[in-house]
Amino acid sequence: MTSLDHLIRTLTNLPGIGRKSASRIAYYILKKEKRFSETLAEQIFKVKQNIRSCSVCGNYTECDPCDICSDPGRDRTLICVVEHPQDVHTIESTGEYRGLFHVLGGAISPIDGVGPKELTFDKLVNRTNKQPVKEIIIATNPTVEGDTTALYLVRIFTDKDIRMSRLASGIPVGGDLEYADKLTLARSLRGRIPFSS
Ligand SMILES: [Zn+2]
């Protein structure tokens, strides 16, 4: 196998990249000047080296706590709970939200061996014990796993005086937050509804 074949094979491991796209990317890299591939390799390496999880919210960050957790202008009584760090980025890009976040690290999925213990529920409970939280916005994906996770959240906070809400209309059922357009997501945030089991 040539080094080009190796690169194509590695690229097919990336999400959404099939063999055809992998081959197109590999040939593109070959065609570009050497500096391009050096920068690309360097940036991939740096991302792995410099970015870690925020010890408070679980978002990806270069400084700990992250910029959102340490921003004094944020509403600290509001926590938006998401499955993955990229969901923080997606919600931030709407410019609609000024509260804090909490990244669970996934959704409850017994088939995949992901139970509540594998996710950061305990950390979230600790946060609400340390700081007064008025509302938790559940922004898990509108999937079976996301719904199960949302119900679990409602259950663990049932005795606390915290308003639970969930993203409302607009997010396609079975879809992924990551792929929702900004306007749809902004509307869903504004139109969030109280949520209970
Ligand atoms: Zn943070």
PDB file of C-alpha atoms and ligand atoms in Angstrom:
ATOM      1  CA  MET A   1       0.000   0.000   0.000  1.00  0.00           C
ATOM      2  CA  THR A   2       1.339   3.457  -0.864  1.00  0.00           C
ATOM      3  CA  SER A   3       1.259   6.378   1.560  1.00  0.00           C
ATOM      4  CA  LEU A   4      -1.569   7.824  -0.533  1.00  0.00           C
ATOM      5  CA  ASP A   5      -3.619   4.646   0.012  1.00  0.00           C
ATOM      6  CA  HIS A   6      -2.902   4.873   3.737  1.00  0.00           C
ATOM      7  CA  LEU A   7      -4.120   8.474   3.872  1.00  0.00           C
ATOM      8  CA  ILE A   8      -7.310   7.630   1.951  1.00  0.00           C
ATOM      9  CA  ARG A   9      -8.011   4.732   4.270  1.00  0.00           C
ATOM     10  CA  THR A  10      -7.487   6.884   7.387  1.00  0.00           C
ATOM     11  CA  LEU A  11      -9.705   9.646   6.018  1.00  0.00           C
ATOM     12  CA  THR A  12     -12.594   7.186   5.504  1.00  0.00           C
ATOM     13  CA  ASN A  13     -12.663   6.816   9.304  1.00  0.00           C
ATOM     14  CA  LEU A  14     -13.810  10.439   9.605  1.00  0.00           C
ATOM     15  CA  PRO A  15     -17.558  11.034  10.115  1.00  0.00           C
ATOM     16  CA  GLY A  16     -19.452  11.631   6.899  1.00  0.00           C
ATOM     17  CA  ILE A  17     -16.442  10.826   4.684  1.00  0.00           C
ATOM     18  CA  GLY A  18     -16.863   7.919   2.312  1.00  0.00           C
ATOM     19  CA  ARG A  19     -14.210   6.437   0.052  1.00  0.00           C
ATOM     20  CA  LYS A  20     -14.942   8.873  -2.773  1.00  0.00           C
ATOM     21  CA  SER A  21     -14.656  11.998  -0.581  1.00  0.00           C
ATOM     22  CA  ALA A  22     -11.570  10.562   1.153  1.00  0.00           C
ATOM     23  CA  SER A  23      -9.879  10.092  -2.179  1.00  0.00           C
ATOM     24  CA  ARG A  24     -10.850  13.621  -3.274  1.00  0.00           C
ATOM     25  CA  ILE A  25      -9.408  15.126  -0.063  1.00  0.00           C
ATOM     26  CA  ALA A  26      -6.203  13.086  -0.335  1.00  0.00           C
ATOM     27  CA  TYR A  27      -5.595  14.171  -3.942  1.00  0.00           C
ATOM     28  CA  TYR A  28      -6.386  17.764  -3.004  1.00  0.00           C
ATOM     29  CA  ILE A  29      -3.775  17.648  -0.228  1.00  0.00           C
ATOM     30  CA  LEU A  30      -1.263  16.188  -2.685  1.00  0.00           C
ATOM     31  CA  LYS A  31      -1.905  18.940  -5.197  1.00  0.00           C
ATOM     32  CA  LYS A  32      -1.608  21.789  -2.684  1.00  0.00           C
ATOM     33  CA  GLU A  33       1.765  23.231  -1.709  1.00  0.00           C
ATOM     34  CA  LYS A  34       3.736  21.527   1.074  1.00  0.00           C
ATOM     35  CA  ARG A  35       2.971  24.314   3.574  1.00  0.00           C
ATOM     36  CA  PHE A  36      -0.735  23.432   3.451  1.00  0.00           C
ATOM     37  CA  SER A  37      -0.251  19.838   4.592  1.00  0.00           C
ATOM     38  CA  GLU A  38       2.230  20.988   7.244  1.00  0.00           C
ATOM     39  CA  THR A  39      -0.275  23.492   8.648  1.00  0.00           C
ATOM     40  CA  LEU A  40      -3.070  20.909   8.556  1.00  0.00           C
ATOM     41  CA  ALA A  41      -0.986  18.288  10.359  1.00  0.00           C
ATOM     42  CA  GLU A  42       0.218  20.875  12.882  1.00  0.00           C
ATOM     43  CA  GLN A  43      -3.309  22.107  13.654  1.00  0.00           C
ATOM     44  CA  ILE A  44      -4.665  18.573  14.116  1.00  0.00           C
ATOM     45  CA  PHE A  45      -1.776  17.837  16.487  1.00  0.00           C
ATOM     46  CA  LYS A  46      -2.278  21.102  18.419  1.00  0.00           C
ATOM     47  CA  VAL A  47      -6.007  20.528  18.848  1.00  0.00           C
ATOM     48  CA  LYS A  48      -5.298  17.200  20.527  1.00  0.00           C
ATOM     49  CA  GLN A  49      -2.509  18.663  22.624  1.00  0.00           C
ATOM     50  CA  ASN A  50      -4.081  21.944  23.772  1.00  0.00           C
ATOM     51  CA  ILE A  51      -7.802  21.304  24.070  1.00  0.00           C
ATOM     52  CA  ARG A  52      -9.250  19.582  27.093  1.00  0.00           C
ATOM     53  CA  SER A  53     -12.590  19.411  28.889  1.00  0.00           C
ATOM     54  CA  CYS A  54     -13.639  22.266  31.174  1.00  0.00           C
ATOM     55  CA  SER A  55     -13.651  20.909  34.739  1.00  0.00           C
ATOM     56  CA  VAL A  56     -16.910  22.742  35.440  1.00  0.00           C
ATOM     57  CA  CYS A  57     -19.139  22.262  32.396  1.00  0.00           C
ATOM     58  CA  GLY A  58     -17.326  19.660  30.266  1.00  0.00           C
ATOM     59  CA  ASN A  59     -17.075  21.926  27.222  1.00  0.00           C
ATOM     60  CA  TYR A  60     -13.889  21.775  25.120  1.00  0.00           C
ATOM     61  CA  THR A  61     -11.493  24.532  26.138  1.00  0.00           C
ATOM     62  CA  GLU A  62      -7.872  25.679  26.139  1.00  0.00           C
ATOM     63  CA  CYS A  63      -8.170  27.334  29.561  1.00  0.00           C
ATOM     64  CA  ASP A  64      -9.859  25.845  32.607  1.00  0.00           C
ATOM     65  CA  PRO A  65     -12.571  26.862  33.512  1.00  0.00           C
ATOM     66  CA  CYS A  66     -13.690  27.672  29.973  1.00  0.00           C
ATOM     67  CA  ASP A  67     -14.517  31.170  28.658  1.00  0.00           C
ATOM     68  CA  ILE A  68     -18.250  30.621  29.186  1.00  0.00           C
ATOM     69  CA  CYS A  69     -17.926  29.410  32.800  1.00  0.00           C
ATOM     70  CA  SER A  70     -15.612  32.288  33.697  1.00  0.00           C
ATOM     71  CA  ASP A  71     -17.618  34.995  31.896  1.00  0.00           C
ATOM     72  CA  PRO A  72     -19.054  37.330  34.615  1.00  0.00           C
ATOM     73  CA  GLY A  73     -21.704  38.562  32.161  1.00  0.00           C
ATOM     74  CA  ARG A  74     -23.425  35.180  31.998  1.00  0.00           C
ATOM     75  CA  ASP A  75     -26.665  34.354  33.813  1.00  0.00           C
ATOM     76  CA  ARG A  76     -25.435  31.798  36.353  1.00  0.00           C
ATOM     77  CA  THR A  77     -28.946  30.767  37.372  1.00  0.00           C
ATOM     78  CA  LEU A  78     -29.569  29.193  33.976  1.00  0.00           C
ATOM     79  CA  ILE A  79     -27.920  25.941  32.822  1.00  0.00           C
ATOM     80  CA  CYS A  80     -28.449  24.462  29.382  1.00  0.00           C
ATOM     81  CA  VAL A  81     -27.742  20.713  29.370  1.00  0.00           C
ATOM     82  CA  VAL A  82     -26.425  19.225  26.132  1.00  0.00           C
ATOM     83  CA  GLU A  83     -25.071  15.852  25.045  1.00  0.00           C
ATOM     84  CA  HIS A  84     -21.823  16.895  23.331  1.00  0.00           C
ATOM     85  CA  PRO A  85     -19.366  19.819  23.340  1.00  0.00           C
ATOM     86  CA  GLN A  86     -20.242  20.621  19.715  1.00  0.00           C
ATOM     87  CA  ASP A  87     -23.832  21.302  20.861  1.00  0.00           C
ATOM     88  CA  VAL A  88     -22.469  24.168  23.024  1.00  0.00           C
ATOM     89  CA  HIS A  89     -20.895  25.627  19.924  1.00  0.00           C
ATOM     90  CA  THR A  90     -24.133  25.227  17.933  1.00  0.00           C
ATOM     91  CA  ILE A  91     -26.271  26.934  20.600  1.00  0.00           C
ATOM     92  CA  GLU A  92     -23.677  29.684  21.107  1.00  0.00           C
ATOM     93  CA  SER A  93     -23.759  30.445  17.393  1.00  0.00           C
ATOM     94  CA  THR A  94     -27.443  31.460  17.674  1.00  0.00           C
ATOM     95  CA  GLY A  95     -26.444  34.397  19.916  1.00  0.00           C
ATOM     96  CA  GLU A  96     -29.744  33.815  21.789  1.00  0.00           C
ATOM     97  CA  TYR A  97     -28.440  32.297  24.977  1.00  0.00           C
ATOM     98  CA  ARG A  98     -26.647  34.016  27.881  1.00  0.00           C
ATOM     99  CA  GLY A  99     -26.684  31.283  30.525  1.00  0.00           C
ATOM    100  CA  LEU A 100     -24.221  28.506  31.365  1.00  0.00           C
ATOM    101  CA  PHE A 101     -23.875  25.016  29.899  1.00  0.00           C
ATOM    102  CA  HIS A 102     -23.426  21.469  31.077  1.00  0.00           C
ATOM    103  CA  VAL A 103     -22.093  18.762  28.751  1.00  0.00           C
ATOM    104  CA  LEU A 104     -23.292  15.258  29.677  1.00  0.00           C
ATOM    105  CA  GLY A 105     -20.859  13.458  27.390  1.00  0.00           C
ATOM    106  CA  GLY A 106     -23.633  11.597  25.534  1.00  0.00           C
ATOM    107  CA  ALA A 107     -27.140  10.293  26.141  1.00  0.00           C
ATOM    108  CA  ILE A 108     -28.465   7.317  28.082  1.00  0.00           C
ATOM    109  CA  SER A 109     -28.420   4.328  25.748  1.00  0.00           C
ATOM    110  CA  PRO A 110     -28.604   0.895  27.420  1.00  0.00           C
ATOM    111  CA  ILE A 111     -28.004  -0.860  24.054  1.00  0.00           C
ATOM    112  CA  ASP A 112     -24.656   0.910  23.757  1.00  0.00           C
ATOM    113  CA  GLY A 113     -23.845   0.311  27.419  1.00  0.00           C
ATOM    114  CA  VAL A 114     -24.266   3.986  28.332  1.00  0.00           C
ATOM    115  CA  GLY A 115     -26.041   4.345  31.665  1.00  0.00           C
ATOM    116  CA  PRO A 116     -26.349   7.401  33.938  1.00  0.00           C
ATOM    117  CA  LYS A 117     -22.998   6.533  35.596  1.00  0.00           C
ATOM    118  CA  GLU A 118     -21.160   6.982  32.290  1.00  0.00           C
ATOM    119  CA  LEU A 119     -22.474  10.541  31.981  1.00  0.00           C
ATOM    120  CA  THR A 120     -21.880  13.657  34.112  1.00  0.00           C
ATOM    121  CA  PHE A 121     -25.209  13.836  35.982  1.00  0.00           C
ATOM    122  CA  ASP A 122     -23.463  13.802  39.392  1.00  0.00           C
ATOM    123  CA  LYS A 123     -21.369  16.787  38.396  1.00  0.00           C
ATOM    124  CA  LEU A 124     -24.494  18.667  37.351  1.00  0.00           C
ATOM    125  CA  VAL A 125     -26.197  17.911  40.678  1.00  0.00           C
ATOM    126  CA  ASN A 126     -23.059  19.159  42.478  1.00  0.00           C
ATOM    127  CA  ARG A 127     -23.151  22.376  40.486  1.00  0.00           C
ATOM    128  CA  THR A 128     -26.769  23.013  41.462  1.00  0.00           C
ATOM    129  CA  ASN A 129     -25.845  22.363  45.112  1.00  0.00           C
ATOM    130  CA  LYS A 130     -23.038  24.917  44.967  1.00  0.00           C
ATOM    131  CA  GLN A 131     -24.782  27.689  43.063  1.00  0.00           C
ATOM    132  CA  PRO A 132     -28.435  28.742  42.998  1.00  0.00           C
ATOM    133  CA  VAL A 133     -29.965  27.558  39.708  1.00  0.00           C
ATOM    134  CA  LYS A 134     -33.437  28.719  38.699  1.00  0.00           C
ATOM    135  CA  GLU A 135     -33.816  26.842  35.450  1.00  0.00           C
ATOM    136  CA  ILE A 136     -32.342  23.884  33.598  1.00  0.00           C
ATOM    137  CA  ILE A 137     -32.917  23.855  29.849  1.00  0.00           C
ATOM    138  CA  ILE A 138     -32.702  20.324  28.497  1.00  0.00           C
ATOM    139  CA  ALA A 139     -31.210  20.482  25.014  1.00  0.00           C
ATOM    140  CA  THR A 140     -30.600  16.792  24.399  1.00  0.00           C
ATOM    141  CA  ASN A 141     -31.234  15.552  20.862  1.00  0.00           C
ATOM    142  CA  PRO A 142     -34.846  14.740  19.910  1.00  0.00           C
ATOM    143  CA  THR A 143     -34.092  11.003  19.705  1.00  0.00           C
ATOM    144  CA  VAL A 144     -35.140   8.041  21.874  1.00  0.00           C
ATOM    145  CA  GLU A 145     -31.836   8.343  23.790  1.00  0.00           C
ATOM    146  CA  GLY A 146     -32.202  12.123  24.119  1.00  0.00           C
ATOM    147  CA  ASP A 147     -35.766  11.738  25.420  1.00  0.00           C
ATOM    148  CA  THR A 148     -34.712   9.056  27.933  1.00  0.00           C
ATOM    149  CA  THR A 149     -31.943  11.353  29.140  1.00  0.00           C
ATOM    150  CA  ALA A 150     -34.373  14.280  29.443  1.00  0.00           C
ATOM    151  CA  LEU A 151     -36.769  12.202  31.565  1.00  0.00           C
ATOM    152  CA  TYR A 152     -33.905  11.060  33.760  1.00  0.00           C
ATOM    153  CA  LEU A 153     -32.870  14.691  34.313  1.00  0.00           C
ATOM    154  CA  VAL A 154     -36.396  15.646  35.339  1.00  0.00           C
ATOM    155  CA  ARG A 155     -36.449  12.748  37.784  1.00  0.00           C
ATOM    156  CA  ILE A 156     -33.174  13.612  39.526  1.00  0.00           C
ATOM    157  CA  PHE A 157     -34.197  17.251  39.980  1.00  0.00           C
ATOM    158  CA  THR A 158     -37.789  16.550  40.930  1.00  0.00           C
ATOM    159  CA  ASP A 159     -37.303  17.509  44.606  1.00  0.00           C
ATOM    160  CA  LYS A 160     -35.458  20.707  43.827  1.00  0.00           C
ATOM    161  CA  ASP A 161     -36.955  24.074  43.223  1.00  0.00           C
ATOM    162  CA  ILE A 162     -35.594  24.282  39.676  1.00  0.00           C
ATOM    163  CA  ARG A 163     -37.705  24.950  36.609  1.00  0.00           C
ATOM    164  CA  MET A 164     -37.098  22.252  33.972  1.00  0.00           C
ATOM    165  CA  SER A 165     -37.658  23.107  30.339  1.00  0.00           C
ATOM    166  CA  ARG A 166     -36.838  21.498  27.049  1.00  0.00           C
ATOM    167  CA  LEU A 167     -36.122  22.881  23.584  1.00  0.00           C
ATOM    168  CA  ALA A 168     -39.455  23.255  21.846  1.00  0.00           C
ATOM    169  CA  SER A 169     -40.588  23.069  18.257  1.00  0.00           C
ATOM    170  CA  GLY A 170     -38.397  23.291  15.237  1.00  0.00           C
ATOM    171  CA  ILE A 171     -35.803  20.598  15.874  1.00  0.00           C
ATOM    172  CA  PRO A 172     -36.474  17.697  13.494  1.00  0.00           C
ATOM    173  CA  VAL A 173     -37.429  14.474  15.271  1.00  0.00           C
ATOM    174  CA  GLY A 174     -34.647  11.908  15.105  1.00  0.00           C
ATOM    175  CA  GLY A 175     -32.275  14.694  14.074  1.00  0.00           C
ATOM    176  CA  ASP A 176     -29.110  16.031  15.538  1.00  0.00           C
ATOM    177  CA  LEU A 177     -28.709  19.439  17.208  1.00  0.00           C
ATOM    178  CA  GLU A 178     -25.454  19.858  15.383  1.00  0.00           C
ATOM    179  CA  TYR A 179     -27.266  19.994  12.034  1.00  0.00           C
ATOM    180  CA  ALA A 180     -30.128  22.290  13.008  1.00  0.00           C
ATOM    181  CA  ASP A 181     -29.911  25.672  11.315  1.00  0.00           C
ATOM    182  CA  LYS A 182     -29.347  28.708  13.525  1.00  0.00           C
ATOM    183  CA  LEU A 183     -32.809  30.206  13.049  1.00  0.00           C
ATOM    184  CA  THR A 184     -34.585  26.972  13.907  1.00  0.00           C
ATOM    185  CA  LEU A 185     -32.442  26.577  16.982  1.00  0.00           C
ATOM    186  CA  ALA A 186     -32.952  30.201  18.037  1.00  0.00           C
ATOM    187  CA  ARG A 187     -36.722  29.766  17.781  1.00  0.00           C
ATOM    188  CA  SER A 188     -36.575  26.528  19.743  1.00  0.00           C
ATOM    189  CA  LEU A 189     -34.680  28.270  22.520  1.00  0.00           C
ATOM    190  CA  ARG A 190     -37.146  31.154  22.706  1.00  0.00           C
ATOM    191  CA  GLY A 191     -40.142  28.815  22.596  1.00  0.00           C
ATOM    192  CA  ARG A 192     -38.866  26.329  25.152  1.00  0.00           C
ATOM    193  CA  ILE A 193     -41.578  24.663  27.230  1.00  0.00           C
ATOM    194  CA  PRO A 194     -41.724  23.445  30.848  1.00  0.00           C
ATOM    195  CA  PHE A 195     -40.829  19.786  30.938  1.00  0.00           C
ATOM    196  CA  SER A 196     -41.807  17.082  33.410  1.00  0.00           C
ATOM    197  CA  SER A 197     -42.298  13.301  33.484  1.00  0.00           C
TER     198      SER A 197
HETATM  199 ZN    ZN B   1     -16.939  25.509  31.290  1.00  0.00          ZN
END
